[in-house]
PDB file of C-alpha atoms in Angstrom:
ATOM      1  CA  MET A   1      29.998 -46.083  12.394  1.00  0.00           C
ATOM      2  CA  THR A   2      27.016 -45.732  14.739  1.00  0.00           C
ATOM      3  CA  ARG A   3      26.344 -46.978  18.262  1.00  0.00           C
ATOM      4  CA  LEU A   4      24.325 -49.852  16.822  1.00  0.00           C
ATOM      5  CA  HIS A   5      27.511 -51.440  15.453  1.00  0.00           C
ATOM      6  CA  ALA A   6      28.503 -52.273  19.043  1.00  0.00           C
ATOM      7  CA  LEU A   7      25.747 -54.889  19.048  1.00  0.00           C
ATOM      8  CA  PHE A   8      27.614 -56.809  16.350  1.00  0.00           C
ATOM      9  CA  GLU A   9      31.055 -56.451  17.938  1.00  0.00           C
ATOM     10  CA  ASP A  10      30.186 -57.790  21.401  1.00  0.00           C
ATOM     11  CA  GLN A  11      31.072 -61.468  20.971  1.00  0.00           C
ATOM     12  CA  ARG A  12      29.333 -62.609  24.142  1.00  0.00           C
ATOM     13  CA  LEU A  13      26.149 -60.866  23.076  1.00  0.00           C
ATOM     14  CA  VAL A  14      26.468 -62.246  19.528  1.00  0.00           C
ATOM     15  CA  GLU A  15      26.567 -65.774  20.953  1.00  0.00           C
ATOM     16  CA  LYS A  16      23.556 -65.013  23.151  1.00  0.00           C
ATOM     17  CA  VAL A  17      21.607 -63.715  20.128  1.00  0.00           C
ATOM     18  CA  GLN A  18      22.461 -66.854  18.165  1.00  0.00           C
ATOM     19  CA  ARG A  19      21.361 -69.051  21.065  1.00  0.00           C
ATOM     20  CA  LYS A  20      18.239 -67.244  22.257  1.00  0.00           C
ATOM     21  CA  LEU A  21      16.625 -65.534  19.269  1.00  0.00           C
ATOM     22  CA  PRO A  22      15.221 -68.712  17.638  1.00  0.00           C
ATOM     23  CA  ASN A  23      13.482 -69.694  20.900  1.00  0.00           C
ATOM     24  CA  LEU A  24      12.143 -66.180  21.440  1.00  0.00           C
ATOM     25  CA  PHE A  25      10.799 -66.002  17.896  1.00  0.00           C
ATOM     26  CA  GLN A  26       9.263 -69.448  18.285  1.00  0.00           C
ATOM     27  CA  MET A  27       7.493 -68.216  21.419  1.00  0.00           C
ATOM     28  CA  ALA A  28       6.284 -65.174  19.470  1.00  0.00           C
ATOM     29  CA  GLU A  29       4.763 -67.500  16.865  1.00  0.00           C
ATOM     30  CA  ILE A  30       3.002 -69.510  19.563  1.00  0.00           C
ATOM     31  CA  GLU A  31       1.730 -66.263  21.101  1.00  0.00           C
ATOM     32  CA  SER A  32       0.253 -65.075  17.788  1.00  0.00           C
ATOM     33  CA  SER A  33      -1.046 -68.386  16.408  1.00  0.00           C
ATOM     34  CA  ARG A  34      -4.685 -69.257  15.922  1.00  0.00           C
ATOM     35  CA  ALA A  35      -5.694 -72.768  14.869  1.00  0.00           C
ATOM     36  CA  GLY A  36      -2.120 -73.525  13.878  1.00  0.00           C
ATOM     37  CA  LYS A  37      -1.680 -70.429  11.687  1.00  0.00           C
ATOM     38  CA  VAL A  38       0.628 -67.561  12.616  1.00  0.00           C
ATOM     39  CA  GLY A  39      -1.152 -64.196  12.588  1.00  0.00           C
ATOM     40  CA  MET A  40       0.145 -60.840  11.384  1.00  0.00           C
ATOM     41  CA  GLU A  41       0.647 -59.676  14.961  1.00  0.00           C
ATOM     42  CA  VAL A  42       3.797 -61.831  15.113  1.00  0.00           C
ATOM     43  CA  GLY A  43       5.623 -58.922  13.469  1.00  0.00           C
ATOM     44  CA  SER A  44       4.901 -56.627  16.420  1.00  0.00           C
ATOM     45  CA  LEU A  45       6.061 -59.277  18.897  1.00  0.00           C
ATOM     46  CA  ARG A  46       9.305 -59.827  16.982  1.00  0.00           C
ATOM     47  CA  GLU A  47       9.876 -56.066  16.949  1.00  0.00           C
ATOM     48  CA  ARG A  48       9.464 -55.913  20.739  1.00  0.00           C
ATOM     49  CA  ILE A  49      11.953 -58.747  21.167  1.00  0.00           C
ATOM     50  CA  LEU A  50      14.562 -56.789  19.192  1.00  0.00           C
ATOM     51  CA  ILE A  51      13.829 -53.567  21.077  1.00  0.00           C
ATOM     52  CA  ALA A  52      14.214 -55.496  24.346  1.00  0.00           C
ATOM     53  CA  LEU A  53      17.640 -56.622  23.096  1.00  0.00           C
ATOM     54  CA  LEU A  54      18.629 -52.984  22.560  1.00  0.00           C
ATOM     55  CA  ILE A  55      17.428 -52.081  26.058  1.00  0.00           C
ATOM     56  CA  TYR A  56      19.386 -55.022  27.504  1.00  0.00           C
ATOM     57  CA  LYS A  57      22.563 -53.996  25.696  1.00  0.00           C
ATOM     58  CA  PHE A  58      22.445 -50.208  25.965  1.00  0.00           C
ATOM     59  CA  GLY A  59      20.110 -49.545  28.909  1.00  0.00           C
ATOM     60  CA  PRO A  60      16.562 -48.112  29.050  1.00  0.00           C
ATOM     61  CA  ASP A  61      17.692 -44.480  28.994  1.00  0.00           C
ATOM     62  CA  ALA A  62      19.380 -44.974  25.610  1.00  0.00           C
ATOM     63  CA  VAL A  63      16.316 -46.461  23.906  1.00  0.00           C
ATOM     64  CA  GLU A  64      13.290 -44.379  22.905  1.00  0.00           C
ATOM     65  CA  THR A  65      10.220 -46.468  22.100  1.00  0.00           C
ATOM     66  CA  LYS A  66       7.447 -43.858  22.027  1.00  0.00           C
ATOM     67  CA  ILE A  67       7.684 -43.066  18.326  1.00  0.00           C
ATOM     68  CA  PRO A  68       4.823 -41.088  16.682  1.00  0.00           C
ATOM     69  CA  ILE A  69       2.800 -43.149  14.217  1.00  0.00           C
ATOM     70  CA  THR A  70       3.537 -40.525  11.557  1.00  0.00           C
ATOM     71  CA  LYS A  71       7.181 -41.691  11.510  1.00  0.00           C
ATOM     72  CA  SER A  72       6.558 -44.532   9.065  1.00  0.00           C
ATOM     73  CA  GLN A  73      10.212 -45.566   8.755  1.00  0.00           C
ATOM     74  CA  VAL A  74      11.157 -45.331  12.434  1.00  0.00           C
ATOM     75  CA  ASP A  75      10.393 -48.036  15.003  1.00  0.00           C
ATOM     76  CA  VAL A  76      12.824 -47.064  17.767  1.00  0.00           C
ATOM     77  CA  ARG A  77      15.620 -44.585  18.524  1.00  0.00           C
ATOM     78  CA  LEU A  78      18.981 -45.506  20.025  1.00  0.00           C
ATOM     79  CA  PHE A  79      20.867 -42.566  21.545  1.00  0.00           C
ATOM     80  CA  GLY A  80      18.600 -40.398  19.405  1.00  0.00           C
ATOM     81  CA  GLU A  81      19.431 -42.241  16.164  1.00  0.00           C
ATOM     82  CA  ALA A  82      16.448 -43.599  14.232  1.00  0.00           C
ATOM     83  CA  ILE A  83      16.240 -47.341  13.546  1.00  0.00           C
ATOM     84  CA  SER A  84      13.780 -49.346  11.451  1.00  0.00           C
ATOM     85  CA  ILE A  85      13.141 -52.999  12.374  1.00  0.00           C
ATOM     86  CA  LYS A  86      12.150 -55.442   9.638  1.00  0.00           C
ATOM     87  CA  THR A  87      11.529 -59.194   9.678  1.00  0.00           C
ATOM     88  CA  ILE A  88      11.333 -61.532   6.708  1.00  0.00           C
ATOM     89  CA  THR A  89      11.059 -65.235   6.035  1.00  0.00           C
ATOM     90  CA  GLY A  90      13.267 -66.105   3.095  1.00  0.00           C
ATOM     91  CA  LEU A  91      14.003 -63.070   0.916  1.00  0.00           C
ATOM     92  CA  SER A  92      10.631 -61.655  -0.053  1.00  0.00           C
ATOM     93  CA  GLY A  93       7.875 -59.625   1.537  1.00  0.00           C
ATOM     94  CA  VAL A  94       9.891 -56.953   3.349  1.00  0.00           C
ATOM     95  CA  LYS A  95       7.408 -54.147   3.939  1.00  0.00           C
ATOM     96  CA  ALA A  96       8.625 -50.580   3.513  1.00  0.00           C
ATOM     97  CA  VAL A  97       5.247 -49.441   4.827  1.00  0.00           C
ATOM     98  CA  TRP A  98       1.761 -50.842   5.462  1.00  0.00           C
ATOM     99  CA  THR A  99      -0.964 -49.087   3.490  1.00  0.00           C
ATOM    100  CA  VAL A 100      -4.728 -49.390   3.217  1.00  0.00           C
ATOM    101  CA  ASP A 101      -5.187 -48.673  -0.485  1.00  0.00           C
ATOM    102  CA  ALA A 102      -3.335 -48.395  -3.785  1.00  0.00           C
ATOM    103  CA  GLU A 103      -3.388 -44.587  -3.782  1.00  0.00           C
ATOM    104  CA  SER A 104      -1.694 -44.424  -0.374  1.00  0.00           C
ATOM    105  CA  ALA A 105       0.938 -46.854  -1.641  1.00  0.00           C
ATOM    106  CA  ARG A 106       1.564 -44.716  -4.724  1.00  0.00           C
ATOM    107  CA  LEU A 107       1.925 -41.519  -2.667  1.00  0.00           C
ATOM    108  CA  PHE A 108       4.318 -43.193  -0.237  1.00  0.00           C
ATOM    109  CA  SER A 109       6.464 -44.482  -3.097  1.00  0.00           C
ATOM    110  CA  LYS A 110       6.576 -41.057  -4.713  1.00  0.00           C
ATOM    111  CA  LYS A 111       7.913 -39.410  -1.543  1.00  0.00           C
ATOM    112  CA  TYR A 112      10.038 -42.264  -0.205  1.00  0.00           C
ATOM    113  CA  LYS A 113      13.728 -41.896   0.552  1.00  0.00           C
ATOM    114  CA  PRO A 114      15.715 -43.975   3.094  1.00  0.00           C
ATOM    115  CA  GLU A 115      15.953 -42.159   6.426  1.00  0.00           C
ATOM    116  CA  CYS A 116      17.516 -44.520   8.959  1.00  0.00           C
ATOM    117  CA  GLU A 117      19.503 -47.663   9.621  1.00  0.00           C
ATOM    118  CA  ILE A 118      17.686 -50.976   9.361  1.00  0.00           C
ATOM    119  CA  LEU A 119      17.841 -53.966  11.679  1.00  0.00           C
ATOM    120  CA  LEU A 120      16.674 -56.801   9.438  1.00  0.00           C
ATOM    121  CA  ILE A 121      15.922 -60.276  10.760  1.00  0.00           C
ATOM    122  CA  GLN A 122      15.867 -63.003   8.128  1.00  0.00           C
ATOM    123  CA  VAL A 123      14.175 -66.132   9.475  1.00  0.00           C
ATOM    124  CA  LYS A 124      14.865 -69.444   7.726  1.00  0.00           C
ATOM    125  CA  TRP A 125      13.424 -72.190   9.881  1.00  0.00           C
ATOM    126  CA  ASP A 126      15.230 -75.513   9.528  1.00  0.00           C
ATOM    127  CA  CYS A 127      17.382 -74.419   6.589  1.00  0.00           C
ATOM    128  CA  LYS A 128      18.850 -77.524   4.916  1.00  0.00           C
ATOM    129  CA  ASN A 129      22.644 -77.864   5.162  1.00  0.00           C
ATOM    130  CA  PRO A 130      23.185 -74.296   6.419  1.00  0.00           C
ATOM    131  CA  ARG A 131      26.610 -72.718   5.925  1.00  0.00           C
ATOM    132  CA  PRO A 132      27.044 -69.414   7.789  1.00  0.00           C
ATOM    133  CA  GLU A 133      30.223 -68.660   5.826  1.00  0.00           C
ATOM    134  CA  THR A 134      28.323 -68.424   2.532  1.00  0.00           C
ATOM    135  CA  ILE A 135      27.202 -65.078   1.100  1.00  0.00           C
ATOM    136  CA  PRO A 136      23.910 -63.790   2.563  1.00  0.00           C
ATOM    137  CA  GLY A 137      21.137 -64.534   0.093  1.00  0.00           C
ATOM    138  CA  ASN A 138      22.689 -67.872  -0.848  1.00  0.00           C
ATOM    139  CA  PRO A 139      20.163 -70.708  -0.298  1.00  0.00           C
ATOM    140  CA  ARG A 140      22.624 -72.332   2.114  1.00  0.00           C
ATOM    141  CA  HIS A 141      23.114 -69.207   4.206  1.00  0.00           C
ATOM    142  CA  PRO A 142      21.046 -69.681   7.385  1.00  0.00           C
ATOM    143  CA  GLY A 143      19.809 -66.098   7.621  1.00  0.00           C
ATOM    144  CA  GLY A 144      20.201 -64.058  10.775  1.00  0.00           C
ATOM    145  CA  LEU A 145      20.279 -60.530  12.154  1.00  0.00           C
ATOM    146  CA  PHE A 146      21.536 -57.845   9.757  1.00  0.00           C
ATOM    147  CA  LEU A 147      22.504 -54.221  10.228  1.00  0.00           C
ATOM    148  CA  ILE A 148      22.013 -52.233   7.024  1.00  0.00           C
ATOM    149  CA  PRO A 149      23.619 -48.770   7.221  1.00  0.00           C
ATOM    150  CA  LEU A 150      21.796 -45.719   5.919  1.00  0.00           C
ATOM    151  CA  ASP A 151      24.654 -44.922   3.528  1.00  0.00           C
ATOM    152  CA  ALA A 152      24.244 -48.328   1.839  1.00  0.00           C
ATOM    153  CA  GLN A 153      20.523 -47.712   1.385  1.00  0.00           C
ATOM    154  CA  LEU A 154      21.001 -44.231  -0.065  1.00  0.00           C
ATOM    155  CA  LYS A 155      23.659 -45.455  -2.476  1.00  0.00           C
ATOM    156  CA  LEU A 156      21.488 -48.306  -3.756  1.00  0.00           C
ATOM    157  CA  PHE A 157      18.388 -46.087  -3.904  1.00  0.00           C
ATOM    158  CA  ALA A 158      20.259 -43.659  -6.168  1.00  0.00           C
ATOM    159  CA  SER A 159      21.556 -46.541  -8.299  1.00  0.00           C
ATOM    160  CA  LEU A 160      18.295 -48.467  -8.772  1.00  0.00           C
ATOM    161  CA  GLY A 161      15.822 -45.585  -8.720  1.00  0.00           C
ATOM    162  CA  ARG A 162      12.634 -45.677  -6.663  1.00  0.00           C
ATOM    163  CA  GLU A 163      10.732 -47.651  -9.321  1.00  0.00           C
ATOM    164  CA  ASN A 164      13.152 -50.593  -8.907  1.00  0.00           C
ATOM    165  CA  TYR A 165      13.979 -50.072  -5.242  1.00  0.00           C
ATOM    166  CA  LEU A 166      10.348 -50.415  -4.194  1.00  0.00           C
ATOM    167  CA  LYS A 167       7.638 -52.849  -5.249  1.00  0.00           C
ATOM    168  CA  LEU A 168       4.120 -51.441  -5.473  1.00  0.00           C
ATOM    169  CA  PRO A 169       1.065 -53.690  -5.026  1.00  0.00           C
ATOM    170  CA  LYS A 170      -0.567 -54.984  -8.180  1.00  0.00           C
ATOM    171  CA  PRO A 171      -3.695 -53.073  -9.267  1.00  0.00           C
ATOM    172  CA  GLY A 172      -6.922 -54.718  -8.185  1.00  0.00           C
ATOM    173  CA  THR A 173      -5.356 -56.642  -5.315  1.00  0.00           C
ATOM    174  CA  ASN A 174      -5.405 -56.083  -1.559  1.00  0.00           C
ATOM    175  CA  PRO A 175      -2.390 -53.738  -1.312  1.00  0.00           C
ATOM    176  CA  ARG A 176      -1.419 -54.307   2.332  1.00  0.00           C
ATOM    177  CA  GLY A 177       1.712 -52.270   1.769  1.00  0.00           C
ATOM    178  CA  VAL A 178       4.717 -51.224  -0.276  1.00  0.00           C
ATOM    179  CA  GLU A 179       7.591 -53.691  -0.288  1.00  0.00           C
ATOM    180  CA  PHE A 180      11.303 -53.471  -0.991  1.00  0.00           C
ATOM    181  CA  SER A 181      12.056 -55.330  -4.210  1.00  0.00           C
ATOM    182  CA  ARG A 182      13.835 -58.677  -3.999  1.00  0.00           C
ATOM    183  CA  GLU A 183      16.882 -57.163  -5.711  1.00  0.00           C
ATOM    184  CA  THR A 184      16.940 -54.374  -3.120  1.00  0.00           C
ATOM    185  CA  VAL A 185      16.932 -56.830  -0.219  1.00  0.00           C
ATOM    186  CA  MET A 186      19.598 -59.039  -1.810  1.00  0.00           C
ATOM    187  CA  ARG A 187      21.954 -56.177  -2.565  1.00  0.00           C
ATOM    188  CA  LEU A 188      21.492 -54.511   0.824  1.00  0.00           C
ATOM    189  CA  ILE A 189      22.298 -57.610   2.860  1.00  0.00           C
ATOM    190  CA  GLN A 190      25.302 -58.291   0.601  1.00  0.00           C
ATOM    191  CA  ASP A 191      26.633 -54.732   0.829  1.00  0.00           C
ATOM    192  CA  PRO A 192      30.213 -54.803   2.198  1.00  0.00           C
ATOM    193  CA  ASN A 193      29.272 -52.304   4.917  1.00  0.00           C
ATOM    194  CA  SER A 194      26.296 -54.314   6.177  1.00  0.00           C
ATOM    195  CA  ARG A 195      26.835 -56.510   9.220  1.00  0.00           C
ATOM    196  CA  CYS A 196      25.413 -59.966   9.943  1.00  0.00           C
ATOM    197  CA  ILE A 197      25.023 -62.286  12.895  1.00  0.00           C
ATOM    198  CA  PRO A 198      24.258 -65.661  11.253  1.00  0.00           C
ATOM    199  CA  ILE A 199      21.644 -67.667  13.138  1.00  0.00           C
ATOM    200  CA  LEU A 200      20.755 -71.344  12.804  1.00  0.00           C
ATOM    201  CA  TRP A 201      16.967 -71.238  12.968  1.00  0.00           C
ATOM    202  CA  ARG A 202      16.121 -74.544  14.624  1.00  0.00           C
ATOM    203  CA  LYS A 203      12.745 -75.129  16.253  1.00  0.00           C
ATOM    204  CA  THR A 204      12.826 -76.968  19.558  1.00  0.00           C
ATOM    205  CA  LYS A 205      10.216 -78.143  22.031  1.00  0.00           C
ATOM    206  CA  VAL A 206       9.234 -74.952  23.839  1.00  0.00           C
ATOM    207  CA  ASP A 207       7.315 -75.185  27.097  1.00  0.00           C
ATOM    208  CA  TYR A 208       5.376 -71.971  26.709  1.00  0.00           C
ATOM    209  CA  ASP A 209       1.753 -71.223  27.527  1.00  0.00           C
ATOM    210  CA  PRO A 210       0.659 -67.844  26.095  1.00  0.00           C
ATOM    211  CA  TYR A 211      -2.205 -67.665  28.609  1.00  0.00           C
ATOM    212  CA  LYS A 212      -0.252 -68.461  31.769  1.00  0.00           C
ATOM    213  CA  ARG A 213       0.833 -64.901  32.614  1.00  0.00           C
ATOM    214  CA  TRP A 214      -2.759 -63.676  32.296  1.00  0.00           C
ATOM    215  CA  VAL A 215      -4.084 -66.542  34.410  1.00  0.00           C
ATOM    216  CA  ASP A 216      -1.391 -65.736  37.003  1.00  0.00           C
ATOM    217  CA  TYR A 217      -2.528 -62.096  36.950  1.00  0.00           C
ATOM    218  CA  TRP A 218      -6.159 -63.062  37.537  1.00  0.00           C
ATOM    219  CA  SER A 219      -5.079 -65.483  40.285  1.00  0.00           C
ATOM    220  CA  ALA A 220      -3.161 -62.834  42.215  1.00  0.00           C
ATOM    221  CA  ASP A 221      -4.900 -60.938  45.015  1.00  0.00           C
TER     222      ASP A 221
END
């Protein structure tokens, strides 16, 4: 058990995550939207929101955010332990890495092996008839914040093999990255050692102006 498990055992913090994360993610979508469409930069904003949660829980000295870009699997370190942060809508499209071409994707897949724990956020806006007690991956499970231990990843990686664990981009298409297969995601979030904070993803009326802080900055002396 790692320090990150404490995040899922603090009941007051669990309730705060369930209450606040939908609003924060909704604000992130507003921040990254253009002409009503959410841009790719929303992923970076969601990542910062989760890192801010770690800083709030464990303190700034425990959280290392200046991670070299060469560490493709690592987004943050907590007490020196590497953590990867992933966000998905539904169950598909979880990027293992972003790549610029098919050859880079192939080389990454060839060398890939899980290296760290994963904080996975599954967003399911306005899920119909959600039931948090159902198994994650079930259409009626609302999604939420998952902790996927490294041991669970290594075990599944050895069982499936890299060709089934990862999903390479189709030849002739814009690669954009290597993804975890749908089966990989399903089995990881259902692993008995994974943890979950179920979240009811309800959109509300948010009074948020993404330009206000910049206007306030320009207005200050």
